[in-house]
Short mmCIF file of the N, C-alpha and C atoms (twelve columns), coordinates in Angstrom:
data_MODEL
# 
_entry.id   MODEL 
# 
loop_
_atom_site.group_PDB 
_atom_site.id 
_atom_site.type_symbol 
_atom_site.label_atom_id 
_atom_site.label_alt_id 
_atom_site.label_comp_id 
_atom_site.label_asym_id 
_atom_site.label_seq_id 
_atom_site.Cartn_x 
_atom_site.Cartn_y 
_atom_site.Cartn_z 
_atom_site.pdbx_PDB_model_num 
ATOM 1   N N  . THR A 1  5.334  39.442 8.398   1 
ATOM 2   C CA . THR A 1  6.215  39.089 9.499   1 
ATOM 3   C C  . THR A 1  7.614  39.546 9.162   1 
ATOM 4   N N  . PHE A 2  8.228  40.177 10.124  1 
ATOM 5   C CA . PHE A 2  9.575  40.683 9.952   1 
ATOM 6   C C  . PHE A 2  10.486 39.927 10.900  1 
ATOM 7   N N  . TYR A 3  11.561 39.384 10.383  1 
ATOM 8   C CA . TYR A 3  12.482 38.595 11.203  1 
ATOM 9   C C  . TYR A 3  13.910 39.046 10.943  1 
ATOM 10  N N  . VAL A 4  14.643 39.279 12.008  1 
ATOM 11  C CA . VAL A 4  16.056 39.634 11.895  1 
ATOM 12  C C  . VAL A 4  16.864 38.478 12.450  1 
ATOM 13  N N  . SER A 5  17.695 37.905 11.647  1 
ATOM 14  C CA . SER A 5  18.530 36.785 12.062  1 
ATOM 15  C C  . SER A 5  19.581 37.256 13.056  1 
ATOM 16  N N  . SER A 6  20.075 36.314 13.838  1 
ATOM 17  C CA . SER A 6  21.153 36.649 14.772  1 
ATOM 18  C C  . SER A 6  22.484 36.766 14.048  1 
ATOM 19  N N  . THR A 7  22.494 36.375 12.802  1 
ATOM 20  C CA . THR A 7  23.731 36.517 12.022  1 
ATOM 21  C C  . THR A 7  23.416 37.189 10.688  1 
ATOM 22  N N  . ALA A 8  24.371 37.896 10.212  1 
ATOM 23  C CA . ALA A 8  24.343 38.472 8.876   1 
ATOM 24  C C  . ALA A 8  25.709 38.167 8.290   1 
ATOM 25  N N  . SER A 9  25.927 38.513 7.065   1 
ATOM 26  C CA . SER A 9  27.242 38.237 6.498   1 
ATOM 27  C C  . SER A 9  27.754 39.427 5.711   1 
ATOM 28  N N  . LEU A 10 29.048 39.490 5.645   1 
ATOM 29  C CA . LEU A 10 29.734 40.522 4.883   1 
ATOM 30  C C  . LEU A 10 30.411 39.840 3.704   1 
ATOM 31  N N  . ARG A 11 30.154 40.332 2.506   1 
ATOM 32  C CA . ARG A 11 30.775 39.776 1.295   1 
ATOM 33  C C  . ARG A 11 31.777 40.792 0.770   1 
ATOM 34  N N  . ILE A 12 32.997 40.331 0.579   1 
ATOM 35  C CA . ILE A 12 34.062 41.172 0.042   1 
ATOM 36  C C  . ILE A 12 34.535 40.512 -1.248  1 
ATOM 37  N N  . GLU A 13 34.535 41.274 -2.337  1 
ATOM 38  C CA . GLU A 13 34.988 40.746 -3.626  1 
ATOM 39  C C  . GLU A 13 36.254 41.443 -4.067  1 
ATOM 40  N N  . PHE A 14 37.149 40.654 -4.632  1 
ATOM 41  C CA . PHE A 14 38.374 41.151 -5.241  1 
ATOM 42  C C  . PHE A 14 38.330 40.729 -6.696  1 
ATOM 43  N N  . ARG A 15 38.501 41.676 -7.597  1 
ATOM 44  C CA . ARG A 15 38.468 41.383 -9.038  1 
ATOM 45  C C  . ARG A 15 39.764 41.852 -9.676  1 
ATOM 46  N N  . ASP A 16 40.200 41.117 -10.682 1 
ATOM 47  C CA . ASP A 16 41.349 41.574 -11.454 1 
ATOM 48  C C  . ASP A 16 41.038 41.466 -12.934 1 
ATOM 49  N N  . THR A 17 41.911 41.971 -13.754 1 
ATOM 50  C CA . THR A 17 41.691 41.967 -15.205 1 
ATOM 51  C C  . THR A 17 42.734 41.115 -15.919 1 
ATOM 52  N N  . GLY A 18 43.353 40.215 -15.200 1 
ATOM 53  C CA . GLY A 18 44.384 39.350 -15.778 1 
ATOM 54  C C  . GLY A 18 43.797 38.281 -16.677 1 
ATOM 55  N N  . PRO A 19 44.588 37.244 -16.956 1 
ATOM 56  C CA . PRO A 19 44.156 36.190 -17.882 1 
ATOM 57  C C  . PRO A 19 43.148 35.212 -17.282 1 
ATOM 58  N N  . GLY A 20 42.864 35.288 -16.013 1 
ATOM 59  C CA . GLY A 20 41.932 34.351 -15.391 1 
ATOM 60  C C  . GLY A 20 42.665 33.128 -14.843 1 
ATOM 61  N N  . ILE A 21 41.895 32.198 -14.341 1 
ATOM 62  C CA . ILE A 21 42.435 30.983 -13.733 1 
ATOM 63  C C  . ILE A 21 42.080 29.806 -14.630 1 
ATOM 64  N N  . PRO A 22 43.067 28.999 -15.019 1 
ATOM 65  C CA . PRO A 22 42.759 27.848 -15.883 1 
ATOM 66  C C  . PRO A 22 41.719 26.929 -15.230 1 
ATOM 67  N N  . ALA A 23 40.806 26.412 -16.034 1 
ATOM 68  C CA . ALA A 23 39.738 25.548 -15.523 1 
ATOM 69  C C  . ALA A 23 40.293 24.343 -14.774 1 
ATOM 70  N N  . ALA A 24 41.421 23.829 -15.211 1 
ATOM 71  C CA . ALA A 24 42.019 22.661 -14.551 1 
ATOM 72  C C  . ALA A 24 42.569 23.006 -13.163 1 
ATOM 73  N N  . VAL A 25 42.890 24.272 -12.943 1 
ATOM 74  C CA . VAL A 25 43.478 24.700 -11.668 1 
ATOM 75  C C  . VAL A 25 42.395 25.074 -10.652 1 
ATOM 76  N N  . LEU A 26 41.260 25.584 -11.110 1 
ATOM 77  C CA . LEU A 26 40.208 26.073 -10.206 1 
ATOM 78  C C  . LEU A 26 39.818 25.088 -9.099  1 
ATOM 79  N N  . PRO A 27 39.605 23.806 -9.391  1 
ATOM 80  C CA . PRO A 27 39.168 22.896 -8.319  1 
ATOM 81  C C  . PRO A 27 40.184 22.728 -7.189  1 
ATOM 82  N N  . ARG A 28 41.457 22.976 -7.458  1 
ATOM 83  C CA . ARG A 28 42.480 22.774 -6.426  1 
ATOM 84  C C  . ARG A 28 43.220 24.062 -6.071  1 
ATOM 85  N N  . LEU A 29 42.644 25.182 -6.413  1 
ATOM 86  C CA . LEU A 29 43.284 26.477 -6.218  1 
ATOM 87  C C  . LEU A 29 43.630 26.753 -4.759  1 
ATOM 88  N N  . PHE A 30 42.789 26.300 -3.841  1 
ATOM 89  C CA . PHE A 30 42.996 26.579 -2.421  1 
ATOM 90  C C  . PHE A 30 43.699 25.437 -1.685  1 
ATOM 91  N N  . GLU A 31 44.235 24.473 -2.424  1 
ATOM 92  C CA . GLU A 31 44.973 23.381 -1.808  1 
ATOM 93  C C  . GLU A 31 46.411 23.797 -1.539  1 
ATOM 94  N N  . LYS A 32 47.065 23.069 -0.652  1 
ATOM 95  C CA . LYS A 32 48.483 23.318 -0.375  1 
ATOM 96  C C  . LYS A 32 49.298 23.078 -1.639  1 
ATOM 97  N N  . PHE A 33 50.283 23.895 -1.830  1 
ATOM 98  C CA . PHE A 33 51.300 23.743 -2.867  1 
ATOM 99  C C  . PHE A 33 50.767 23.845 -4.297  1 
ATOM 100 N N  . ALA A 34 49.660 24.529 -4.491  1 
ATOM 101 C CA . ALA A 34 49.132 24.768 -5.838  1 
ATOM 102 C C  . ALA A 34 49.895 25.960 -6.422  1 
ATOM 103 N N  . THR A 35 50.854 25.704 -7.285  1 
ATOM 104 C CA . THR A 35 51.718 26.779 -7.802  1 
ATOM 105 C C  . THR A 35 51.758 26.841 -9.317  1 
ATOM 106 N N  . VAL A 36 50.797 26.263 -9.993  1 
ATOM 107 C CA . VAL A 36 50.811 26.258 -11.457 1 
ATOM 108 C C  . VAL A 36 50.179 27.541 -11.976 1 
ATOM 109 N N  . ASP A 37 50.818 28.186 -12.968 1 
ATOM 110 C CA . ASP A 37 50.282 29.430 -13.523 1 
ATOM 111 C C  . ASP A 37 49.373 29.142 -14.717 1 
ATOM 112 N N  . VAL A 38 48.971 30.201 -15.392 1 
ATOM 113 C CA . VAL A 38 48.026 30.095 -16.503 1 
ATOM 114 C C  . VAL A 38 48.562 29.226 -17.634 1 
ATOM 115 N N  . GLU A 39 49.860 29.293 -17.886 1 
ATOM 116 C CA . GLU A 39 50.446 28.501 -18.970 1 
ATOM 117 C C  . GLU A 39 50.784 27.076 -18.533 1 
ATOM 118 N N  . GLY A 40 50.467 26.703 -17.302 1 
ATOM 119 C CA . GLY A 40 50.743 25.356 -16.832 1 
ATOM 120 C C  . GLY A 40 52.146 25.166 -16.295 1 
ATOM 121 N N  . ARG A 41 52.900 26.249 -16.129 1 
ATOM 122 C CA . ARG A 41 54.262 26.157 -15.605 1 
ATOM 123 C C  . ARG A 41 54.240 26.321 -14.099 1 
ATOM 124 N N  . ASN A 42 55.215 25.735 -13.439 1 
ATOM 125 C CA . ASN A 42 55.354 25.945 -12.005 1 
ATOM 126 C C  . ASN A 42 55.847 27.359 -11.771 1 
ATOM 127 N N  . ARG A 43 55.304 27.997 -10.777 1 
ATOM 128 C CA . ARG A 43 55.690 29.365 -10.445 1 
ATOM 129 C C  . ARG A 43 56.532 29.362 -9.187  1 
ATOM 130 N N  . ASN A 44 57.198 30.462 -8.977  1 
ATOM 131 C CA . ASN A 44 57.935 30.622 -7.732  1 
ATOM 132 C C  . ASN A 44 56.951 30.745 -6.582  1 
ATOM 133 N N  . GLY A 45 57.361 30.350 -5.411  1 
ATOM 134 C CA . GLY A 45 56.513 30.432 -4.228  1 
ATOM 135 C C  . GLY A 45 56.215 29.054 -3.697  1 
ATOM 136 N N  . THR A 46 55.655 29.036 -2.521  1 
ATOM 137 C CA . THR A 46 55.376 27.763 -1.872  1 
ATOM 138 C C  . THR A 46 53.996 27.217 -2.190  1 
ATOM 139 N N  . GLY A 47 53.098 28.064 -2.689  1 
ATOM 140 C CA . GLY A 47 51.742 27.609 -2.958  1 
ATOM 141 C C  . GLY A 47 50.916 27.489 -1.689  1 
ATOM 142 N N  . LEU A 48 51.261 28.263 -0.676  1 
ATOM 143 C CA . LEU A 48 50.524 28.203 0.585   1 
ATOM 144 C C  . LEU A 48 49.614 29.413 0.818   1 
ATOM 145 N N  . GLY A 49 49.774 30.468 0.051   1 
ATOM 146 C CA . GLY A 49 49.038 31.707 0.299   1 
ATOM 147 C C  . GLY A 49 47.531 31.545 0.296   1 
ATOM 148 N N  . LEU A 50 46.966 31.009 -0.771  1 
ATOM 149 C CA . LEU A 50 45.511 30.855 -0.843  1 
ATOM 150 C C  . LEU A 50 45.023 29.769 0.104   1 
ATOM 151 N N  . TYR A 51 45.844 28.760 0.327   1 
ATOM 152 C CA . TYR A 51 45.505 27.726 1.302   1 
ATOM 153 C C  . TYR A 51 45.343 28.350 2.692   1 
ATOM 154 N N  . LEU A 52 46.294 29.194 3.081   1 
ATOM 155 C CA . LEU A 52 46.226 29.853 4.389   1 
ATOM 156 C C  . LEU A 52 45.055 30.831 4.465   1 
ATOM 157 N N  . CYS A 53 44.799 31.556 3.378   1 
ATOM 158 C CA . CYS A 53 43.640 32.461 3.350   1 
ATOM 159 C C  . CYS A 53 42.352 31.685 3.618   1 
ATOM 160 N N  . LYS A 54 42.209 30.555 2.947   1 
ATOM 161 C CA . LYS A 54 41.009 29.735 3.123   1 
ATOM 162 C C  . LYS A 54 40.882 29.260 4.562   1 
ATOM 163 N N  . ARG A 55 41.957 28.798 5.141   1 
ATOM 164 C CA . ARG A 55 41.931 28.313 6.527   1 
ATOM 165 C C  . ARG A 55 41.530 29.437 7.496   1 
ATOM 166 N N  . ILE A 56 42.076 30.617 7.305   1 
ATOM 167 C CA . ILE A 56 41.755 31.752 8.187   1 
ATOM 168 C C  . ILE A 56 40.282 32.126 8.064   1 
ATOM 169 N N  . VAL A 57 39.807 32.236 6.836   1 
ATOM 170 C CA . VAL A 57 38.401 32.602 6.608   1 
ATOM 171 C C  . VAL A 57 37.481 31.541 7.211   1 
ATOM 172 N N  . GLU A 58 37.802 30.264 7.003   1 
ATOM 173 C CA . GLU A 58 36.967 29.192 7.548   1 
ATOM 174 C C  . GLU A 58 36.979 29.179 9.076   1 
ATOM 175 N N  . ARG A 59 38.107 29.506 9.688   1 
ATOM 176 C CA . ARG A 59 38.185 29.559 11.154  1 
ATOM 177 C C  . ARG A 59 37.285 30.655 11.717  1 
ATOM 178 N N  . HIS A 60 36.955 31.634 10.890  1 
ATOM 179 C CA . HIS A 60 36.041 32.701 11.298  1 
ATOM 180 C C  . HIS A 60 34.607 32.392 10.866  1 
ATOM 181 N N  . GLY A 61 34.375 31.162 10.414  1 
ATOM 182 C CA . GLY A 61 33.029 30.748 10.034  1 
ATOM 183 C C  . GLY A 61 32.619 31.176 8.647   1 
ATOM 184 N N  . GLY A 62 33.567 31.607 7.835   1 
ATOM 185 C CA . GLY A 62 33.247 32.105 6.506   1 
ATOM 186 C C  . GLY A 62 33.646 31.160 5.390   1 
ATOM 187 N N  . THR A 63 33.513 31.661 4.186   1 
ATOM 188 C CA . THR A 63 33.895 30.910 2.990   1 
ATOM 189 C C  . THR A 63 34.682 31.824 2.054   1 
ATOM 190 N N  . ILE A 64 35.470 31.209 1.206   1 
ATOM 191 C CA . ILE A 64 36.194 31.938 0.165   1 
ATOM 192 C C  . ILE A 64 36.013 31.156 -1.130  1 
ATOM 193 N N  . ASP A 65 35.865 31.878 -2.212  1 
ATOM 194 C CA . ASP A 65 35.597 31.245 -3.495  1 
ATOM 195 C C  . ASP A 65 36.312 32.025 -4.591  1 
ATOM 196 N N  . ALA A 66 36.624 31.346 -5.672  1 
ATOM 197 C CA . ALA A 66 37.235 31.997 -6.837  1 
ATOM 198 C C  . ALA A 66 36.534 31.500 -8.092  1 
ATOM 199 N N  . GLN A 67 36.398 32.401 -9.033  1 
ATOM 200 C CA . GLN A 67 35.841 32.035 -10.332 1 
ATOM 201 C C  . GLN A 67 36.376 32.991 -11.379 1 
ATOM 202 N N  . ASN A 68 36.245 32.601 -12.600 1 
ATOM 203 C CA . ASN A 68 36.663 33.469 -13.687 1 
ATOM 204 C C  . ASN A 68 35.539 34.433 -14.029 1 
ATOM 205 N N  . ASN A 69 35.924 35.653 -14.329 1 
ATOM 206 C CA . ASN A 69 34.986 36.676 -14.748 1 
ATOM 207 C C  . ASN A 69 34.733 36.498 -16.245 1 
ATOM 208 N N  . ARG A 70 33.492 36.597 -16.669 1 
ATOM 209 C CA . ARG A 70 33.177 36.415 -18.091 1 
ATOM 210 C C  . ARG A 70 33.886 37.426 -18.986 1 
ATOM 211 N N  . THR A 71 34.180 38.598 -18.454 1 
ATOM 212 C CA . THR A 71 34.826 39.635 -19.256 1 
ATOM 213 C C  . THR A 71 36.351 39.629 -19.105 1 
ATOM 214 N N  . GLY A 72 36.886 38.619 -18.449 1 
ATOM 215 C CA . GLY A 72 38.328 38.510 -18.242 1 
ATOM 216 C C  . GLY A 72 38.703 38.675 -16.792 1 
ATOM 217 N N  . GLY A 73 39.787 38.072 -16.422 1 
ATOM 218 C CA . GLY A 73 40.241 38.155 -15.045 1 
ATOM 219 C C  . GLY A 73 39.542 37.165 -14.139 1 
ATOM 220 N N  . ALA A 74 39.748 37.336 -12.858 1 
ATOM 221 C CA . ALA A 74 39.183 36.437 -11.856 1 
ATOM 222 C C  . ALA A 74 38.473 37.245 -10.778 1 
ATOM 223 N N  . ILE A 75 37.570 36.578 -10.088 1 
ATOM 224 C CA . ILE A 75 36.845 37.173 -8.967  1 
ATOM 225 C C  . ILE A 75 37.039 36.270 -7.759  1 
ATOM 226 N N  . PHE A 76 37.538 36.839 -6.679  1 
ATOM 227 C CA . PHE A 76 37.647 36.133 -5.408  1 
ATOM 228 C C  . PHE A 76 36.612 36.749 -4.479  1 
ATOM 229 N N  . ALA A 77 35.838 35.916 -3.804  1 
ATOM 230 C CA . ALA A 77 34.822 36.397 -2.874  1 
ATOM 231 C C  . ALA A 77 35.051 35.775 -1.501  1 
ATOM 232 N N  . VAL A 78 35.039 36.618 -0.482  1 
ATOM 233 C CA . VAL A 78 35.146 36.181 0.906   1 
ATOM 234 C C  . VAL A 78 33.832 36.550 1.583   1 
ATOM 235 N N  . ILE A 79 33.199 35.571 2.226   1 
ATOM 236 C CA . ILE A 79 31.964 35.817 2.956   1 
ATOM 237 C C  . ILE A 79 32.219 35.463 4.416   1 
ATOM 238 N N  . ILE A 80 32.017 36.448 5.287   1 
ATOM 239 C CA . ILE A 80 32.290 36.282 6.705   1 
ATOM 240 C C  . ILE A 80 31.018 36.606 7.488   1 
ATOM 241 N N  . PRO A 81 30.613 35.735 8.410   1 
ATOM 242 C CA . PRO A 81 29.422 36.034 9.201   1 
ATOM 243 C C  . PRO A 81 29.667 37.177 10.179  1 
ATOM 244 N N  . ILE A 82 28.623 37.949 10.398  1 
ATOM 245 C CA . ILE A 82 28.659 39.036 11.380  1 
ATOM 246 C C  . ILE A 82 27.621 38.677 12.438  1 
ATOM 247 N N  . TYR A 83 28.047 38.559 13.650  1 
ATOM 248 C CA . TYR A 83 27.143 38.196 14.732  1 
ATOM 249 C C  . TYR A 83 26.671 39.456 15.435  1 
ATOM 250 N N  . LEU A 84 25.361 39.628 15.495  1 
ATOM 251 C CA . LEU A 84 24.777 40.798 16.133  1 
ATOM 252 C C  . LEU A 84 24.521 40.525 17.608  1 
ATOM 253 N N  . LYS A 85 24.756 41.525 18.428  1 
ATOM 254 C CA . LYS A 85 24.427 41.427 19.838  1 
ATOM 255 C C  . LYS A 85 22.906 41.420 19.988  1 
ATOM 256 N N  . THR A 86 22.400 40.877 21.075  1 
ATOM 257 C CA . THR A 86 20.957 40.800 21.310  1 
ATOM 258 C C  . THR A 86 20.311 42.173 21.203  1 
ATOM 259 N N  . SER A 87 20.920 43.203 21.780  1 
ATOM 260 C CA . SER A 87 20.345 44.548 21.733  1 
ATOM 261 C C  . SER A 87 20.280 45.079 20.302  1 
ATOM 262 N N  . GLU A 88 21.278 44.736 19.463  1 
ATOM 263 C CA . GLU A 88 21.274 45.177 18.069  1 
ATOM 264 C C  . GLU A 88 20.181 44.464 17.282  1 
ATOM 265 N N  . ARG A 89 19.944 43.185 17.579  1 
ATOM 266 C CA . ARG A 89 18.870 42.438 16.906  1 
ATOM 267 C C  . ARG A 89 17.526 43.066 17.246  1 
ATOM 268 N N  . GLN A 90 17.310 43.411 18.527  1 
ATOM 269 C CA . GLN A 90 16.060 43.991 18.959  1 
ATOM 270 C C  . GLN A 90 15.834 45.350 18.300  1 
ATOM 271 N N  . SER A 91 16.877 46.169 18.202  1 
ATOM 272 C CA . SER A 91 16.769 47.482 17.566  1 
ATOM 273 C C  . SER A 91 16.436 47.338 16.083  1 
ATOM 274 N N  . ALA A 92 17.082 46.394 15.432  1 
ATOM 275 C CA . ALA A 92 16.829 46.176 14.005  1 
ATOM 276 C C  . ALA A 92 15.415 45.680 13.777  1 
ATOM 277 N N  . ALA A 93 14.905 44.824 14.659  1 
ATOM 278 C CA . ALA A 93 13.558 44.275 14.511  1 
ATOM 279 C C  . ALA A 93 12.508 45.363 14.717  1 
ATOM 280 N N  . GLN A 94 12.806 46.326 15.568  1 
ATOM 281 C CA . GLN A 94 11.853 47.394 15.834  1 
ATOM 282 C C  . GLN A 94 11.825 48.433 14.720  1 
ATOM 283 N N  . ALA A 95 12.881 48.513 13.926  1 
ATOM 284 C CA . ALA A 95 12.966 49.514 12.864  1 
ATOM 285 C C  . ALA A 95 12.048 49.223 11.701  1 
# 
């Protein structure tokens, strides 16, 4: 049986090679006013950037996540649903 869902998703990953995100910061990384850096110091900025990114992605039905890369740096992943038109679902099912 072959089934094509009415939704699919697009995953976009951003990776860096920096020092990573401190474990204590990860749980609140996407909260308002989270401005602590790797050394635990307050950084310049309002701490709204990642909070706003999360809100925008969620308003589009998606998710955003961050984790540390085992080889160094951090990985941010954005997953956004893609809604297929009925005709596109039918074409995909016939393929």
